[in-house]
Amino acid sequence: GAVVSQHPSWVICKSGTSVKIECRSLDFQATTMFWYRQFPKQSLMLMATSNEGSKATYEQGVEKDKFLINHASLTLSTLTVTSAHPEDSSFYICSALSEGGSYEQYFGPGTRLTVT
Amino acid sequence: EDQVTQSPEALRLQEGESSSLNCSYTVSGLRGLFWYRQDPGKGPEFLFTLYSAGEEKEKERLKATLTKKESFLHITAPKPEDSATYLCAVQDYGGSQGNLIFGKGTKLSVKP
């Protein structure tokens, strides 16, 4: 149980283009999902909290117009990196908050984004 | 300010050599402490949640314990497949539901 998938697992795009990453909870409903970013040899940094049916909450320093988040259903959240630049290259990981009030987050396998 | 410090940064063990990883934390009110395992190029895999001092949880060769200031992840008779980075994270009662504060992790290498 508590499986989270991400698609794609890796993507290469040209500078100036946009990239969409999907995050799905496969066997449970997730009213709340999270998007993290991880740079090499560093830990995870929370970018934003995604709530089904409402606007995402962004952490300080994260540009909401650049990182568009949509949580359209109880099993799907998407992150769109708009007008990507090489400095946006990173490992993006989503997680979903478990049901039942345990506060546990289950993570997806991550998406490696490379902007050339 | 909430803080999580993990030590050591890296740990090399021989197969069968038991050891412990440390996670020291500072929060105003602990909602939960979480241990994850992360393999290279993959997302973190959930291991344990601890909620209150004195609590212990076990899973195969791993045992997590919690005090008011720190948590330990004990690894008994490790195998090479236990090699990974182990992440500790805390959630503060004062924070939002999702705000996990992660440590930098301990990279464990187990040699056969």
CSV table of C-alpha atoms in Angstrom, one decimal:
chain,number,residue,atom,x,y,z
A,1,GLY,CA,0.0,0.0,0.0
A,2,ALA,CA,0.8,3.7,-0.1
A,3,VAL,CA,2.5,3.8,-3.5
A,4,VAL,CA,3.2,7.1,-5.3
A,5,SER,CA,4.3,7.3,-8.9
A,6,GLN,CA,5.9,10.1,-10.9
A,7,HIS,CA,6.1,10.6,-14.6
A,8,PRO,CA,8.5,11.1,-16.3
A,9,SER,CA,11.4,9.6,-14.4
A,10,TRP,CA,13.8,11.8,-16.3
A,11,VAL,CA,13.4,14.6,-18.9
A,12,ILE,CA,15.8,16.8,-20.9
A,13,CYS,CA,14.5,20.1,-22.2
A,14,LYS,CA,15.8,23.2,-23.9
A,15,SER,CA,16.1,26.5,-22.1
A,16,GLY,CA,12.9,28.5,-22.4
A,17,THR,CA,10.5,25.6,-22.7
A,18,SER,CA,8.1,24.2,-20.1
A,19,VAL,CA,8.0,20.8,-18.5
A,20,LYS,CA,5.2,19.1,-16.7
A,21,ILE,CA,5.8,16.4,-14.1
A,22,GLU,CA,2.9,14.2,-12.8
A,23,CYS,CA,2.6,12.8,-9.3
A,24,ARG,CA,0.0,10.1,-8.6
A,25,SER,CA,-1.1,8.2,-5.5
A,26,LEU,CA,-1.9,4.8,-6.8
A,27,ASP,CA,-3.7,3.0,-4.0
A,28,PHE,CA,-4.9,5.8,-1.7
A,29,GLN,CA,-6.5,9.2,-2.0
A,30,ALA,CA,-4.3,12.1,-1.2
A,31,THR,CA,-5.9,15.4,-0.4
A,32,THR,CA,-2.5,16.9,0.2
A,33,MET,CA,0.6,16.4,-1.8
A,34,PHE,CA,4.0,18.0,-1.6
A,35,TRP,CA,6.7,18.9,-4.1
A,36,TYR,CA,10.4,18.8,-3.1
A,37,ARG,CA,13.6,19.6,-4.8
A,38,GLN,CA,16.9,17.9,-4.1
A,39,PHE,CA,20.3,19.0,-5.3
A,40,PRO,CA,23.3,16.6,-5.5
A,41,LYS,CA,24.5,15.4,-2.0
A,42,GLN,CA,21.9,17.7,-0.3
A,43,SER,CA,18.7,16.9,1.5
A,44,LEU,CA,15.2,17.5,0.4
A,45,MET,CA,13.8,21.1,0.3
A,46,LEU,CA,10.1,21.6,0.4
A,47,MET,CA,8.9,23.7,-2.5
A,48,ALA,CA,5.2,23.8,-2.1
A,49,THR,CA,2.1,22.1,-0.6
A,50,SER,CA,-0.6,21.0,-3.0
A,51,ASN,CA,-4.2,20.7,-1.8
A,52,GLU,CA,-6.9,19.1,-3.9
A,53,GLY,CA,-9.3,21.8,-5.1
A,54,SER,CA,-7.4,24.8,-3.8
A,55,LYS,CA,-4.3,26.9,-4.6
A,56,ALA,CA,-0.9,25.5,-3.7
A,57,THR,CA,1.0,27.0,-0.8
A,58,TYR,CA,4.6,27.9,-1.8
A,59,GLU,CA,7.6,28.0,0.5
A,60,GLN,CA,9.5,31.3,0.9
A,61,GLY,CA,11.8,31.9,-2.1
A,62,VAL,CA,9.9,29.6,-4.5
A,63,GLU,CA,8.5,31.5,-7.5
A,64,LYS,CA,4.8,30.5,-7.9
A,65,ASP,CA,4.7,31.8,-11.4
A,66,LYS,CA,7.6,29.6,-12.4
A,67,PHE,CA,6.6,26.4,-10.7
A,68,LEU,CA,2.9,26.0,-11.4
A,69,ILE,CA,1.1,23.4,-9.3
A,70,ASN,CA,-2.3,21.9,-10.0
A,71,HIS,CA,-4.0,19.3,-7.8
A,72,ALA,CA,-7.0,18.5,-9.9
A,73,SER,CA,-8.0,15.2,-8.3
A,74,LEU,CA,-7.5,13.2,-5.1
A,75,THR,CA,-4.8,11.1,-6.8
A,76,LEU,CA,-3.1,13.5,-9.1
A,77,SER,CA,-0.9,16.6,-8.7
A,78,THR,CA,1.2,18.2,-11.4
A,79,LEU,CA,4.2,20.5,-11.3
A,80,THR,CA,4.9,22.6,-14.4
A,81,VAL,CA,8.3,24.2,-14.6
A,82,THR,CA,7.7,27.2,-16.9
A,83,SER,CA,10.4,28.8,-19.1
A,84,ALA,CA,13.0,26.5,-17.7
A,85,HIS,CA,16.6,27.5,-17.3
A,86,PRO,CA,19.7,25.5,-16.6
A,87,GLU,CA,19.6,26.5,-12.9
A,88,ASP,CA,16.2,24.7,-12.7
A,89,SER,CA,18.0,21.4,-13.4
A,90,SER,CA,17.5,19.2,-10.3
A,91,PHE,CA,15.8,16.2,-8.9
A,92,TYR,CA,12.1,16.8,-8.2
A,93,ILE,CA,10.3,14.5,-5.8
A,94,CYS,CA,6.7,14.5,-4.9
A,95,SER,CA,5.0,13.0,-1.8
A,96,ALA,CA,1.5,12.3,-0.7
A,97,LEU,CA,0.2,12.6,2.8
A,98,SER,CA,-1.2,9.4,4.1
A,99,GLU,CA,-4.9,9.0,5.1
A,100,GLY,CA,-5.8,8.5,8.7
A,101,GLY,CA,-4.0,11.2,10.4
A,102,SER,CA,-0.5,9.6,10.9
A,103,TYR,CA,1.2,12.6,9.2
A,104,GLU,CA,3.4,10.1,7.2
A,105,GLN,CA,4.4,11.1,3.7
A,106,TYR,CA,5.0,8.6,1.0
A,107,PHE,CA,7.4,9.7,-1.7
A,108,GLY,CA,7.4,9.1,-5.5
A,109,PRO,CA,10.6,7.9,-7.2
A,110,GLY,CA,11.5,11.4,-8.4
A,111,THR,CA,12.0,13.1,-11.7
A,112,ARG,CA,15.5,14.1,-13.0
A,113,LEU,CA,15.2,17.4,-14.9
A,114,THR,CA,18.0,18.6,-17.1
A,115,VAL,CA,17.7,21.9,-18.9
A,116,THR,CA,20.2,22.5,-21.7
B,1,GLU,CA,14.1,27.5,14.6
B,2,ASP,CA,13.6,23.8,13.9
B,3,GLN,CA,16.8,21.9,13.2
B,4,VAL,CA,17.7,18.3,12.4
B,5,THR,CA,21.3,17.1,12.6
B,6,GLN,CA,22.4,13.7,11.5
B,7,SER,CA,25.6,12.0,12.3
B,8,PRO,CA,27.9,10.6,11.1
B,9,GLU,CA,27.7,12.0,7.5
B,10,ALA,CA,29.0,8.7,6.2
B,11,LEU,CA,29.5,5.3,7.8
B,12,ARG,CA,31.3,2.3,6.4
B,13,LEU,CA,30.6,-1.1,8.0
B,14,GLN,CA,31.6,-4.7,7.3
B,15,GLU,CA,28.7,-7.1,6.7
B,16,GLY,CA,27.5,-8.2,10.2
B,17,GLU,CA,29.0,-5.2,12.0
B,18,SER,CA,26.2,-3.6,14.0
B,19,SER,CA,26.1,0.2,14.5
B,20,SER,CA,23.8,3.2,15.1
B,21,LEU,CA,22.9,6.3,13.3
B,22,ASN,CA,22.0,9.5,15.2
B,23,CYS,CA,19.5,12.2,14.6
B,24,SER,CA,19.4,15.2,16.9
B,25,TYR,CA,16.5,17.5,16.6
B,26,THR,CA,15.3,20.8,18.0
B,27,VAL,CA,11.6,21.7,17.6
B,28,SER,CA,9.1,23.6,19.7
B,29,GLY,CA,6.7,20.7,19.8
B,30,LEU,CA,7.3,17.4,18.1
B,31,ARG,CA,4.4,16.1,16.0
B,32,GLY,CA,6.4,13.2,14.7
B,33,LEU,CA,9.9,12.0,13.7
B,34,PHE,CA,10.3,10.1,10.5
B,35,TRP,CA,13.0,7.8,9.2
B,36,TYR,CA,13.4,7.2,5.5
B,37,ARG,CA,15.8,5.3,3.3
B,38,GLN,CA,17.0,6.8,0.0
B,39,ASP,CA,18.8,4.9,-2.7
B,40,PRO,CA,20.8,6.9,-5.4
B,41,GLY,CA,18.5,8.5,-7.9
B,42,LYS,CA,15.3,7.5,-6.2
B,43,GLY,CA,12.8,9.0,-3.8
B,44,PRO,CA,12.8,8.3,-0.1
B,45,GLU,CA,11.3,5.1,1.1
B,46,PHE,CA,9.3,5.3,4.4
B,47,LEU,CA,10.7,3.3,7.3
B,48,PHE,CA,9.3,4.5,10.6
B,49,THR,CA,7.4,7.1,12.4
B,50,LEU,CA,8.0,7.9,16.1
B,51,TYR,CA,5.7,10.2,18.1
B,52,SER,CA,6.8,10.3,21.7
B,53,ALA,CA,9.9,9.8,23.8
B,54,GLY,CA,10.5,6.1,24.7
B,55,GLU,CA,8.9,4.8,21.6
B,56,GLU,CA,10.6,2.1,19.6
B,57,LYS,CA,9.9,0.5,16.3
B,58,GLU,CA,11.5,-2.4,14.5
B,59,LYS,CA,11.6,-3.7,10.9
B,60,GLU,CA,13.9,-6.5,10.0
B,61,ARG,CA,17.5,-5.4,10.9
B,62,LEU,CA,16.4,-1.9,11.7
B,63,LYS,CA,15.3,-0.5,15.1
B,64,ALA,CA,14.4,3.1,15.7
B,65,THR,CA,14.3,4.7,19.1
B,66,LEU,CA,13.3,8.2,20.3
B,67,THR,CA,14.2,10.5,23.2
B,68,LYS,CA,13.2,14.1,23.8
B,69,LYS,CA,16.3,15.3,21.9
B,70,GLU,CA,17.4,12.6,19.5
B,71,SER,CA,16.6,9.4,17.7
B,72,PHE,CA,18.7,6.5,16.9
B,73,LEU,CA,18.5,4.1,14.0
B,74,HIS,CA,20.1,0.8,15.1
B,75,ILE,CA,21.3,-1.5,12.4
B,76,THR,CA,21.9,-5.1,13.5
B,77,ALA,CA,24.1,-7.4,11.4
B,78,PRO,CA,23.8,-5.3,8.3
B,79,LYS,CA,24.0,-6.7,4.8
B,80,PRO,CA,25.3,-5.0,1.6
B,81,GLU,CA,21.7,-4.4,0.5
B,82,ASP,CA,21.3,-2.1,3.5
B,83,SER,CA,23.7,0.3,1.8
B,84,ALA,CA,21.8,3.6,1.3
B,85,THR,CA,21.4,7.1,2.6
B,86,TYR,CA,19.2,7.2,5.7
B,87,LEU,CA,17.2,10.4,6.2
B,88,CYS,CA,15.7,11.7,9.4
B,89,ALA,CA,12.9,14.3,9.3
B,90,VAL,CA,10.8,16.0,12.0
B,91,GLN,CA,7.4,17.7,11.9
B,92,ASP,CA,6.7,20.5,14.4
B,93,TYR,CA,3.2,21.0,15.8
B,94,GLY,CA,3.6,24.7,14.9
B,95,GLY,CA,4.3,23.9,11.3
B,96,SER,CA,1.9,23.2,8.4
B,97,GLN,CA,0.9,19.6,7.9
B,98,GLY,CA,3.5,18.9,5.3
B,99,ASN,CA,6.5,20.8,6.6
B,100,LEU,CA,9.0,18.0,7.2
B,101,ILE,CA,12.4,19.3,8.2
B,102,PHE,CA,15.0,16.9,6.9
B,103,GLY,CA,18.5,16.3,8.1
B,104,LYS,CA,21.3,15.9,5.5
B,105,GLY,CA,21.3,12.1,5.9
B,106,THR,CA,23.8,9.4,6.8
B,107,LYS,CA,25.3,7.5,3.9
B,108,LEU,CA,25.7,3.9,4.9
B,109,SER,CA,28.0,1.6,3.0
B,110,VAL,CA,28.1,-2.1,4.0
B,111,LYS,CA,30.9,-4.1,2.5
B,112,PRO,CA,30.7,-7.9,2.1
